[in-house]
Amino acid sequence: MTKLNTFEQAVADYEPVLGLETHIELDTRTKMFCGCSTAFGAEPNTQVCPVCLALPGALPVANKAAVEATIKIGLALNCRIAEWTRFARKNYFYPDMPKNFQTSQYEEPLCEDGYVEVVVDGEVHRVEIERVHLEEDTGKTLHVGGATGRIHGATESLVDYNRAGIPLVEIVTRPVPGTGALAPEVARAYTAELRDIVRSLGVSDVRMEQGSLRCDVNLSLNKPGEEWGTRTETKNVNSLRSVERAVRYEVRRQSALLDAGERIFQETRHFHEATGETSPGRSKEEATDYRYFPEPDLAVMEPSREWVEELRAALPELPRKRRERLQAAWALGDKEMQSVVNADAVELIEATVAAGTTASGAVKWWLGELSRRANESGDELGALAITPEQVAELQGMVDDGRLNDKLARQVIDGVLAGEGSPAEVAAKRGLEVVSDTGALEAAVDEAIAANPAVADKIRGGTHAAAGVLIGAVMKATKGQADAGTVRQIIIDKLS
Ligand SMILES: [Zn+2]
């Protein structure tokens, strides 16, 4: 059992230094150095050729669309775009890498020296970008015959090279000191911002759950005033929530080790979704272990300044600008908008409004009931089994008086359980507001008869007393009455 400190104790004694390395799969039509398709989900080893299988004599050619996409990312991250750049061989052996080296970039990356600003708790944190470079993905290994899908206990390992050679962009931050107790939130906010920026550029679908955006989280601790500590690298963290949890866990684990006088090993670590823990992987190689050297089979690239400026001029509206525009359009205060951003609900609310409901209606559901459900189940908000269109439909039924908020929450139960659209769930479960005035009047008459003293008060002009009768009617109709209508009927009858 790993000994852990509480997070609060850990950040009281130590200063965390973060670092993030993010891999993004570009959605180019063809691979990085050959014409093979990048389409997802094909039969294993059907999207391969002599180049991506590294057969003798095969020669790579760089994919211009991938270079262009990387320059766009660099520009959106405020980077300098290299005037002269080339690929390098990163040498290591792994069975899912047919060449025995990865074509990557080393001393001459395509983009350098940028930054991203993220807001956490009303504070702006500037995360410096060291480099943005282009490389190729590896294939995929499948371990079969065992219980866990891991290599331990497997009887065979199968390799699928369809993914080998798909363009990957790697975005590396400089170390980020000074975040203190906010380190987990800053890591999450940075990853979310990066994802949103890349999505706005339309160069990747950046789906963390499908692995098209993968995050390696570096973390070290040091005592205030002392040198930075040894860092660990938690690999392939694949949700925003997990990024936050991985940082939190490493802070707690490392601080306990340091307190015990032990040392931190420079190593990669695996993150476990189920427990939120990390476990040791391999000891981390230094760059020199990879014996990088310039790739002799690919030409040097010199992106012309005209091309770079053309791409800069054509950049779309970036997320920060877009959030400012939406905040004004939705008439939200800074705090409320920050809650929307923190809940990762900007796009969901935008889509809900586009589907025909008001901003306040959309915000109410996504930040309220649906956020609560997501927290309960440990899901991302966007992973809930309800679409923005369905939320718009739900609020539409509330606006029409067919549902009240209480019934609407029961309708959400049904939609999340896969029973259909809000209208279908309401019909199946009999959840519509009782709009039959005859039935409501009868229920009001009963309530008046059962509460003569209250009825007298209302007759005497104390309308506030109507609450008791409304409550009785709601109870009698199992919450399916519209409170406003009931109130009106009561007052009409007693005045
Ligand atoms: Zn190929």
Short mmCIF file of C-alpha atoms and ligand atoms in Angstrom, two decimals:
data_model
loop_
_atom_site.label_atom_id
_atom_site.label_comp_id
_atom_site.label_asym_id
_atom_site.label_seq_id
_atom_site.Cartn_x
_atom_site.Cartn_y
_atom_site.Cartn_z
CA MET A 1 0.00 0.00 0.00
CA THR A 2 1.49 3.32 -1.07
CA LYS A 3 1.70 5.85 1.71
CA LEU A 4 0.10 9.17 0.82
CA ASN A 5 0.00 12.60 2.44
CA THR A 6 -3.16 14.64 2.28
CA PHE A 7 -3.03 17.03 -0.65
CA GLU A 8 -3.41 20.03 1.68
CA GLN A 9 -0.45 18.94 3.81
CA ALA A 10 1.65 18.22 0.72
CA VAL A 11 1.18 21.66 -0.84
CA ALA A 12 1.72 23.34 2.51
CA ASP A 13 5.21 21.77 2.69
CA TYR A 14 6.25 21.48 -0.97
CA GLU A 15 6.03 23.46 -4.21
CA PRO A 16 4.89 21.45 -7.22
CA VAL A 17 6.46 22.05 -10.64
CA LEU A 18 4.28 20.89 -13.52
CA GLY A 19 5.15 20.02 -17.08
CA LEU A 20 2.87 18.73 -19.80
CA GLU A 21 3.62 16.88 -23.00
CA THR A 22 0.65 16.45 -25.25
CA HIS A 23 0.37 14.29 -28.35
CA ILE A 24 -2.31 15.17 -30.84
CA GLU A 25 -3.21 12.95 -33.77
CA LEU A 26 -3.86 15.10 -36.83
CA ASP A 27 -6.84 14.21 -38.98
CA THR A 28 -5.05 14.35 -42.31
CA ARG A 29 -6.47 12.01 -44.97
CA THR A 30 -3.15 10.20 -45.41
CA LYS A 31 -0.22 9.26 -43.17
CA MET A 32 2.80 11.42 -42.38
CA PHE A 33 5.27 9.96 -44.86
CA CYS A 34 3.20 7.82 -47.26
CA GLY A 35 -0.18 7.77 -48.99
CA CYS A 36 -1.85 5.19 -46.72
CA SER A 37 -5.28 6.04 -45.35
CA THR A 38 -5.60 7.18 -41.74
CA ALA A 39 -9.25 6.09 -41.41
CA PHE A 40 -9.99 4.66 -37.95
CA GLY A 41 -11.34 1.18 -37.36
CA ALA A 42 -10.17 -0.72 -40.47
CA GLU A 43 -9.18 -4.41 -40.35
CA PRO A 44 -5.69 -4.75 -38.84
CA ASN A 45 -2.76 -4.26 -41.23
CA THR A 46 -4.89 -3.23 -44.22
CA GLN A 47 -3.66 0.39 -44.26
CA VAL A 48 0.05 -0.23 -44.72
CA CYS A 49 2.63 0.05 -47.48
CA PRO A 50 6.40 -0.42 -47.92
CA VAL A 51 7.08 3.05 -46.44
CA CYS A 52 5.14 2.70 -43.18
CA LEU A 53 6.26 -0.93 -42.83
CA ALA A 54 9.85 0.23 -43.40
CA LEU A 55 10.65 -2.29 -46.12
CA PRO A 56 14.21 -1.96 -47.47
CA GLY A 57 14.61 0.85 -50.00
CA ALA A 58 11.28 2.54 -49.29
CA LEU A 59 11.58 6.34 -49.08
CA PRO A 60 9.35 8.71 -47.08
CA VAL A 61 7.91 12.04 -48.31
CA ALA A 62 6.54 14.57 -45.80
CA ASN A 63 2.80 15.28 -45.83
CA LYS A 64 2.28 18.98 -46.57
CA ALA A 65 -1.16 19.08 -44.93
CA ALA A 66 0.39 17.84 -41.67
CA VAL A 67 3.13 20.49 -41.83
CA GLU A 68 0.50 23.16 -42.45
CA ALA A 69 -1.64 21.94 -39.53
CA THR A 70 1.39 22.03 -37.21
CA ILE A 71 2.26 25.58 -38.25
CA LYS A 72 -1.33 26.61 -37.53
CA ILE A 73 -1.11 25.07 -34.06
CA GLY A 74 2.21 26.85 -33.48
CA LEU A 75 0.74 30.19 -34.54
CA ALA A 76 -2.33 29.74 -32.33
CA LEU A 77 0.04 29.00 -29.41
CA ASN A 78 2.00 32.21 -30.05
CA CYS A 79 5.10 30.34 -31.24
CA ARG A 80 7.89 31.37 -33.55
CA ILE A 81 7.77 29.30 -36.76
CA ALA A 82 11.17 27.94 -37.79
CA GLU A 83 12.68 29.24 -41.01
CA TRP A 84 14.66 26.05 -41.28
CA THR A 85 13.56 22.76 -39.82
CA ARG A 86 14.20 19.07 -40.29
CA PHE A 87 13.26 15.64 -39.06
CA ALA A 88 15.40 13.41 -36.87
CA ARG A 89 15.54 9.73 -36.06
CA LYS A 90 14.73 8.79 -32.49
CA ASN A 91 16.25 5.35 -32.08
CA TYR A 92 14.66 2.75 -29.87
CA PHE A 93 13.26 -0.71 -30.25
CA TYR A 94 9.62 -1.49 -29.79
CA PRO A 95 7.70 -4.16 -31.69
CA ASP A 96 4.95 -1.76 -32.77
CA MET A 97 7.52 0.43 -34.53
CA PRO A 98 8.61 -1.33 -37.74
CA LYS A 99 11.54 0.98 -38.51
CA ASN A 100 13.17 0.57 -35.08
CA PHE A 101 13.27 4.33 -34.99
CA GLN A 102 10.61 7.00 -34.89
CA THR A 103 10.82 9.84 -37.37
CA SER A 104 10.48 12.86 -35.12
CA GLN A 105 12.08 16.27 -34.67
CA TYR A 106 14.86 17.04 -32.25
CA GLU A 107 17.06 20.12 -32.39
CA GLU A 108 15.10 21.88 -35.12
CA PRO A 109 11.37 21.69 -34.27
CA LEU A 110 8.84 23.41 -36.50
CA CYS A 111 7.57 25.79 -33.79
CA GLU A 112 9.18 27.15 -30.59
CA ASP A 113 8.74 29.61 -27.72
CA GLY A 114 5.01 30.14 -27.37
CA TYR A 115 2.59 30.41 -24.49
CA VAL A 116 -0.99 29.72 -23.45
CA GLU A 117 -2.85 31.69 -20.80
CA VAL A 118 -5.38 29.92 -18.63
CA VAL A 119 -7.61 31.33 -15.93
CA VAL A 120 -8.04 29.38 -12.70
CA ASP A 121 -9.91 30.88 -9.74
CA GLY A 122 -9.87 34.27 -11.45
CA GLU A 123 -6.06 34.17 -11.71
CA VAL A 124 -4.25 34.13 -15.05
CA HIS A 125 -1.53 31.46 -15.31
CA ARG A 126 0.83 31.71 -18.24
CA VAL A 127 2.05 28.33 -19.44
CA GLU A 128 5.12 28.65 -21.63
CA ILE A 129 5.38 26.39 -24.65
CA GLU A 130 8.90 25.14 -25.32
CA ARG A 131 8.24 23.46 -28.66
CA VAL A 132 5.67 22.08 -31.06
CA HIS A 133 7.03 19.38 -33.31
CA LEU A 134 5.83 16.87 -35.84
CA GLU A 135 6.37 13.12 -35.68
CA GLU A 136 4.68 9.84 -36.52
CA ASP A 137 2.59 7.52 -34.40
CA THR A 138 3.52 3.89 -33.69
CA GLY A 139 1.40 0.81 -34.39
CA LYS A 140 -0.70 -0.88 -31.74
CA THR A 141 0.10 -4.06 -29.84
CA LEU A 142 -2.70 -6.31 -28.65
CA HIS A 143 -1.94 -8.85 -25.92
CA VAL A 144 -4.39 -11.75 -26.10
CA GLY A 145 -5.10 -14.91 -24.14
CA GLY A 146 -4.74 -13.31 -20.70
CA ALA A 147 -7.35 -11.92 -18.36
CA THR A 148 -6.24 -8.30 -18.31
CA GLY A 149 -5.19 -7.46 -21.86
CA ARG A 150 -1.74 -6.66 -20.50
CA ILE A 151 1.38 -8.49 -21.53
CA HIS A 152 1.45 -10.34 -18.21
CA GLY A 153 -0.37 -13.65 -18.63
CA ALA A 154 -0.94 -13.19 -22.36
CA THR A 155 -0.35 -16.16 -24.66
CA GLU A 156 0.25 -14.10 -27.81
CA SER A 157 0.89 -10.51 -28.84
CA LEU A 158 -0.50 -9.20 -32.12
CA VAL A 159 0.66 -6.05 -33.87
CA ASP A 160 -1.52 -3.78 -36.01
CA TYR A 161 0.47 -1.30 -38.10
CA ASN A 162 -2.50 0.71 -39.38
CA ARG A 163 -1.68 3.48 -36.90
CA ALA A 164 2.06 3.40 -37.66
CA GLY A 165 2.92 6.60 -39.50
CA ILE A 166 -0.17 8.66 -38.62
CA PRO A 167 0.97 12.27 -38.08
CA LEU A 168 1.32 13.29 -34.46
CA VAL A 169 2.01 16.75 -33.13
CA GLU A 170 3.81 16.91 -29.81
CA ILE A 171 3.39 20.04 -27.73
CA VAL A 172 5.82 20.41 -24.83
CA THR A 173 5.55 23.04 -22.11
CA ARG A 174 8.40 24.50 -20.15
CA PRO A 175 8.30 23.61 -16.46
CA VAL A 176 5.45 25.51 -14.78
CA PRO A 177 6.39 26.52 -11.22
CA GLY A 178 4.35 28.69 -8.86
CA THR A 179 0.95 27.06 -9.17
CA GLY A 180 0.97 25.76 -5.58
CA ALA A 181 -2.30 24.19 -4.51
CA LEU A 182 -3.81 25.03 -7.90
CA ALA A 183 -1.41 22.72 -9.78
CA PRO A 184 -4.10 20.09 -10.57
CA GLU A 185 -6.55 22.72 -11.82
CA VAL A 186 -3.90 24.53 -13.88
CA ALA A 187 -2.91 21.25 -15.54
CA ARG A 188 -6.51 20.54 -16.37
CA ALA A 189 -7.24 24.07 -17.58
CA TYR A 190 -4.16 24.05 -19.82
CA THR A 191 -5.15 20.73 -21.37
CA ALA A 192 -8.70 21.94 -21.94
CA GLU A 193 -7.48 25.19 -23.50
CA LEU A 194 -5.04 23.36 -25.75
CA ARG A 195 -7.77 20.95 -26.84
CA ASP A 196 -10.16 23.83 -27.59
CA ILE A 197 -7.52 25.74 -29.54
CA VAL A 198 -6.70 22.73 -31.70
CA ARG A 199 -10.36 21.93 -32.20
CA SER A 200 -11.05 25.50 -33.32
CA LEU A 201 -8.33 25.09 -35.97
CA GLY A 202 -10.10 22.04 -37.40
CA VAL A 203 -6.90 19.96 -37.66
CA SER A 204 -7.81 17.14 -35.23
CA ASP A 205 -10.94 15.89 -33.55
CA VAL A 206 -8.93 15.97 -30.24
CA ARG A 207 -11.03 13.29 -28.58
CA MET A 208 -9.24 12.33 -25.39
CA GLU A 209 -11.36 9.24 -24.86
CA GLN A 210 -10.40 7.93 -28.32
CA GLY A 211 -6.75 8.74 -27.85
CA SER A 212 -6.45 11.46 -30.49
CA LEU A 213 -5.24 13.72 -27.66
CA ARG A 214 -2.97 12.04 -25.10
CA CYS A 215 -1.32 13.76 -22.22
CA ASP A 216 1.88 12.97 -20.31
CA VAL A 217 1.92 14.72 -16.96
CA ASN A 218 5.32 15.62 -15.45
CA LEU A 219 5.53 16.52 -11.81
CA SER A 220 8.20 17.23 -9.25
CA LEU A 221 8.19 18.71 -5.76
CA ASN A 222 10.67 20.87 -3.95
CA LYS A 223 10.81 22.60 -0.58
CA PRO A 224 10.38 26.37 -0.87
CA GLY A 225 13.68 28.01 -1.78
CA GLU A 226 15.32 24.72 -2.77
CA GLU A 227 16.15 23.38 -6.22
CA TRP A 228 13.48 21.63 -8.28
CA GLY A 229 13.10 17.97 -7.45
CA THR A 230 13.24 14.87 -9.63
CA ARG A 231 10.20 14.54 -11.85
CA THR A 232 8.03 11.61 -12.76
CA GLU A 233 6.15 11.35 -16.04
CA THR A 234 2.66 9.84 -15.90
CA LYS A 235 1.94 8.60 -19.42
CA ASN A 236 -1.13 8.66 -21.65
CA VAL A 237 -3.62 10.26 -19.33
CA ASN A 238 -6.81 10.41 -21.34
CA SER A 239 -9.37 12.70 -19.79
CA LEU A 240 -9.34 16.18 -18.29
CA ARG A 241 -10.47 14.78 -14.98
CA SER A 242 -7.67 12.23 -15.04
CA VAL A 243 -5.07 14.93 -15.71
CA GLU A 244 -6.22 16.68 -12.56
CA ARG A 245 -6.29 13.45 -10.56
CA ALA A 246 -2.86 12.32 -11.77
CA VAL A 247 -1.29 15.59 -10.58
CA ARG A 248 -3.08 15.38 -7.26
CA TYR A 249 -1.99 11.78 -6.71
CA GLU A 250 1.67 12.42 -7.57
CA VAL A 251 1.78 15.42 -5.23
CA ARG A 252 0.45 13.26 -2.40
CA ARG A 253 2.69 10.27 -3.19
CA GLN A 254 5.93 12.16 -3.76
CA SER A 255 5.51 14.33 -0.67
CA ALA A 256 5.08 11.23 1.50
CA LEU A 257 8.28 9.70 0.07
CA LEU A 258 10.24 12.92 0.54
CA ASP A 259 8.97 13.24 4.12
CA ALA A 260 10.27 9.72 4.76
CA GLY A 261 13.70 10.75 3.48
CA GLU A 262 13.37 8.62 0.35
CA ARG A 263 14.25 9.76 -3.13
CA ILE A 264 12.03 10.14 -6.19
CA PHE A 265 13.10 8.10 -9.20
CA GLN A 266 12.99 9.62 -12.64
CA GLU A 267 10.58 7.21 -14.26
CA THR A 268 7.45 6.93 -16.32
CA ARG A 269 4.29 5.96 -14.49
CA HIS A 270 0.94 4.49 -15.50
CA PHE A 271 -2.31 6.12 -14.45
CA HIS A 272 -5.17 3.88 -13.34
CA GLU A 273 -8.61 5.28 -14.09
CA ALA A 274 -10.43 3.06 -11.63
CA THR A 275 -8.42 4.06 -8.55
CA GLY A 276 -6.87 7.39 -9.56
CA GLU A 277 -3.45 5.96 -8.62
CA THR A 278 -0.21 5.81 -10.57
CA SER A 279 2.22 2.88 -10.67
CA PRO A 280 5.83 2.66 -11.86
CA GLY A 281 6.54 2.07 -15.56
CA ARG A 282 10.08 2.10 -16.91
CA SER A 283 13.01 4.22 -15.76
CA LYS A 284 13.03 7.29 -17.95
CA GLU A 285 15.62 7.50 -20.69
CA GLU A 286 17.62 10.66 -21.16
CA ALA A 287 17.52 12.24 -24.62
CA THR A 288 21.06 10.99 -25.26
CA ASP A 289 19.85 7.39 -24.90
CA TYR A 290 17.88 7.79 -28.11
CA ARG A 291 20.93 8.60 -30.25
CA TYR A 292 19.04 11.19 -32.27
CA PHE A 293 20.50 12.09 -35.64
CA PRO A 294 19.13 14.08 -38.61
CA GLU A 295 16.90 12.02 -40.91
CA PRO A 296 18.88 11.54 -44.13
CA ASP A 297 15.89 10.37 -46.21
CA LEU A 298 13.83 13.55 -45.85
CA ALA A 299 14.53 17.00 -47.24
CA VAL A 300 15.05 19.97 -44.92
CA MET A 301 11.93 22.18 -44.74
CA GLU A 302 12.01 25.95 -45.08
CA PRO A 303 8.44 27.26 -44.62
CA SER A 304 8.31 30.55 -46.54
CA ARG A 305 7.40 33.65 -44.54
CA GLU A 306 4.63 34.40 -47.05
CA TRP A 307 3.04 31.01 -46.37
CA VAL A 308 3.32 31.46 -42.59
CA GLU A 309 1.76 34.93 -42.78
CA GLU A 310 -1.04 33.61 -45.00
CA LEU A 311 -1.78 30.94 -42.41
CA ARG A 312 -1.64 33.47 -39.57
CA ALA A 313 -4.09 35.76 -41.37
CA ALA A 314 -6.48 32.85 -41.93
CA LEU A 315 -6.55 31.65 -38.29
CA PRO A 316 -10.14 31.26 -37.05
CA GLU A 317 -11.57 32.88 -33.93
CA LEU A 318 -9.65 31.31 -31.03
CA PRO A 319 -11.40 29.95 -27.90
CA ARG A 320 -10.60 32.89 -25.64
CA LYS A 321 -12.13 35.41 -28.06
CA ARG A 322 -15.01 33.08 -28.66
CA ARG A 323 -15.70 32.75 -24.93
CA GLU A 324 -15.74 36.54 -24.59
CA ARG A 325 -18.23 36.78 -27.45
CA LEU A 326 -20.45 34.03 -26.02
CA GLN A 327 -20.32 35.46 -22.51
CA ALA A 328 -21.68 38.74 -23.85
CA ALA A 329 -24.30 36.99 -26.00
CA TRP A 330 -25.44 34.84 -23.08
CA ALA A 331 -25.36 37.79 -20.66
CA LEU A 332 -23.35 35.89 -18.04
CA GLY A 333 -21.20 37.42 -15.31
CA ASP A 334 -17.48 36.57 -15.10
CA LYS A 335 -17.99 34.07 -12.30
CA GLU A 336 -20.82 32.28 -14.03
CA MET A 337 -18.89 32.10 -17.29
CA GLN A 338 -15.91 30.70 -15.38
CA SER A 339 -18.16 27.99 -13.98
CA VAL A 340 -19.29 27.18 -17.51
CA VAL A 341 -15.65 26.91 -18.63
CA ASN A 342 -14.63 24.85 -15.61
CA ALA A 343 -17.51 22.45 -16.21
CA ASP A 344 -16.32 22.13 -19.82
CA ALA A 345 -19.80 23.19 -20.89
CA VAL A 346 -19.12 26.00 -23.41
CA GLU A 347 -19.73 23.88 -26.48
CA LEU A 348 -22.63 22.00 -24.89
CA ILE A 349 -24.39 25.24 -24.01
CA GLU A 350 -23.64 26.73 -27.41
CA ALA A 351 -25.14 23.68 -29.11
CA THR A 352 -28.15 23.74 -26.77
CA VAL A 353 -28.81 27.39 -27.58
CA ALA A 354 -28.37 26.63 -31.29
CA ALA A 355 -31.03 23.93 -30.90
CA GLY A 356 -33.50 26.62 -29.96
CA THR A 357 -33.51 27.34 -26.24
CA THR A 358 -32.49 30.36 -24.21
CA ALA A 359 -28.98 30.70 -22.78
CA SER A 360 -30.36 30.84 -19.23
CA GLY A 361 -32.31 27.61 -19.81
CA ALA A 362 -29.26 25.86 -21.24
CA VAL A 363 -26.97 27.08 -18.44
CA LYS A 364 -29.49 26.04 -15.79
CA TRP A 365 -29.51 22.38 -16.87
CA TRP A 366 -25.85 21.90 -17.78
CA LEU A 367 -24.44 23.61 -14.68
CA GLY A 368 -27.16 22.33 -12.36
CA GLU A 369 -28.78 18.94 -12.58
CA LEU A 370 -26.54 17.54 -15.34
CA SER A 371 -23.27 18.60 -13.65
CA ARG A 372 -24.53 16.96 -10.50
CA ARG A 373 -25.23 13.73 -12.38
CA ALA A 374 -21.82 13.82 -14.05
CA ASN A 375 -20.11 14.29 -10.68
CA GLU A 376 -22.05 11.41 -9.21
CA SER A 377 -21.09 9.02 -11.98
CA GLY A 378 -17.55 10.38 -12.34
CA ASP A 379 -18.13 11.17 -16.02
CA GLU A 380 -17.21 14.20 -18.06
CA LEU A 381 -20.29 16.35 -18.66
CA GLY A 382 -20.10 15.76 -22.41
CA ALA A 383 -20.07 11.98 -21.88
CA LEU A 384 -23.55 11.94 -20.34
CA ALA A 385 -26.13 10.11 -22.44
CA ILE A 386 -28.08 13.26 -23.22
CA THR A 387 -27.52 15.53 -26.22
CA PRO A 388 -27.72 19.34 -26.37
CA GLU A 389 -30.75 18.90 -28.66
CA GLN A 390 -32.49 16.84 -25.98
CA VAL A 391 -31.71 19.44 -23.31
CA ALA A 392 -33.21 22.10 -25.60
CA GLU A 393 -36.29 19.92 -26.08
CA LEU A 394 -36.59 19.44 -22.31
CA GLN A 395 -36.39 23.16 -21.58
CA GLY A 396 -38.87 23.77 -24.42
CA MET A 397 -41.36 21.52 -22.60
CA VAL A 398 -40.77 23.52 -19.41
CA ASP A 399 -41.31 26.78 -21.30
CA ASP A 400 -44.57 25.43 -22.76
CA GLY A 401 -45.79 24.52 -19.29
CA ARG A 402 -45.84 20.79 -20.13
CA LEU A 403 -43.17 20.06 -17.50
CA ASN A 404 -42.10 21.78 -14.32
CA ASP A 405 -38.49 21.54 -13.16
CA LYS A 406 -39.24 18.68 -10.81
CA LEU A 407 -40.86 16.57 -13.53
CA ALA A 408 -38.09 17.59 -15.92
CA ARG A 409 -35.54 16.04 -13.56
CA GLN A 410 -37.47 12.78 -13.70
CA VAL A 411 -37.51 13.03 -17.48
CA ILE A 412 -33.69 13.37 -17.34
CA ASP A 413 -33.59 10.06 -15.43
CA GLY A 414 -35.36 8.40 -18.33
CA VAL A 415 -33.25 10.01 -21.05
CA LEU A 416 -30.02 9.03 -19.25
CA ALA A 417 -31.40 5.49 -18.90
CA GLY A 418 -31.80 5.33 -22.68
CA GLU A 419 -35.60 5.44 -22.76
CA GLY A 420 -35.70 7.94 -25.63
CA SER A 421 -36.17 11.67 -26.17
CA PRO A 422 -37.64 13.89 -23.44
CA ALA A 423 -41.08 13.83 -25.13
CA GLU A 424 -40.98 10.03 -25.38
CA VAL A 425 -39.89 9.63 -21.74
CA ALA A 426 -42.57 12.06 -20.53
CA ALA A 427 -45.23 10.15 -22.48
CA LYS A 428 -44.03 6.68 -21.38
CA ARG A 429 -43.66 7.62 -17.72
CA GLY A 430 -46.78 9.79 -17.65
CA LEU A 431 -44.83 12.81 -16.47
CA GLU A 432 -46.64 15.69 -18.13
CA VAL A 433 -47.94 18.57 -16.03
CA VAL A 434 -51.68 18.25 -15.37
CA SER A 435 -53.13 21.00 -17.52
CA ASP A 436 -56.71 19.77 -17.28
CA THR A 437 -58.18 22.71 -15.31
CA GLY A 438 -61.18 20.62 -14.28
CA ALA A 439 -58.90 18.15 -12.47
CA LEU A 440 -56.90 20.98 -10.89
CA GLU A 441 -60.03 22.79 -9.71
CA ALA A 442 -61.28 19.62 -8.06
CA ALA A 443 -57.92 19.20 -6.30
CA VAL A 444 -58.02 22.84 -5.15
CA ASP A 445 -61.57 22.41 -3.80
CA GLU A 446 -60.40 19.40 -1.80
CA ALA A 447 -57.43 21.34 -0.44
CA ILE A 448 -59.66 24.23 0.60
CA ALA A 449 -62.09 21.88 2.31
CA ALA A 450 -59.26 20.19 4.20
CA ASN A 451 -57.69 23.51 5.33
CA PRO A 452 -60.56 25.86 6.24
CA ALA A 453 -58.44 28.11 8.49
CA VAL A 454 -55.88 28.69 5.73
CA ALA A 455 -58.66 29.38 3.23
CA ASP A 456 -60.04 32.05 5.59
CA LYS A 457 -56.65 33.76 5.79
CA ILE A 458 -56.48 33.95 2.00
CA ARG A 459 -60.03 35.28 1.85
CA GLY A 460 -58.86 37.93 4.31
CA GLY A 461 -56.16 39.01 1.81
CA THR A 462 -53.14 37.03 3.11
CA HIS A 463 -52.17 35.58 -0.27
CA ALA A 464 -48.86 34.29 1.10
CA ALA A 465 -50.82 31.59 2.92
CA ALA A 466 -51.67 30.02 -0.48
CA GLY A 467 -48.40 28.04 -0.22
CA VAL A 468 -50.02 25.51 2.09
CA LEU A 469 -52.86 24.85 -0.37
CA ILE A 470 -50.47 24.73 -3.34
CA GLY A 471 -48.43 22.14 -1.46
CA ALA A 472 -51.55 20.05 -0.84
CA VAL A 473 -52.53 20.19 -4.52
CA MET A 474 -49.00 19.28 -5.64
CA LYS A 475 -49.07 16.32 -3.30
CA ALA A 476 -52.45 15.21 -4.60
CA THR A 477 -51.25 15.45 -8.23
CA LYS A 478 -47.85 13.83 -7.48
CA GLY A 479 -46.04 17.02 -8.42
CA GLN A 480 -47.58 17.08 -11.86
CA ALA A 481 -49.38 20.39 -11.51
CA ASP A 482 -48.02 23.76 -12.55
CA ALA A 483 -47.61 25.70 -9.32
CA GLY A 484 -48.36 29.06 -10.98
CA THR A 485 -51.64 27.82 -12.41
CA VAL A 486 -52.67 26.26 -9.08
CA ARG A 487 -51.94 29.50 -7.24
CA GLN A 488 -54.07 31.45 -9.69
CA ILE A 489 -56.99 29.04 -9.31
CA ILE A 490 -56.80 29.28 -5.50
CA ILE A 491 -56.76 33.04 -5.49
CA ASP A 492 -59.59 33.22 -8.04
CA LYS A 493 -61.71 30.91 -5.92
CA LEU A 494 -61.05 32.70 -2.61
CA SER A 495 -61.36 36.34 -3.59
ZN ZN B 1 2.03 3.52 -45.77
#
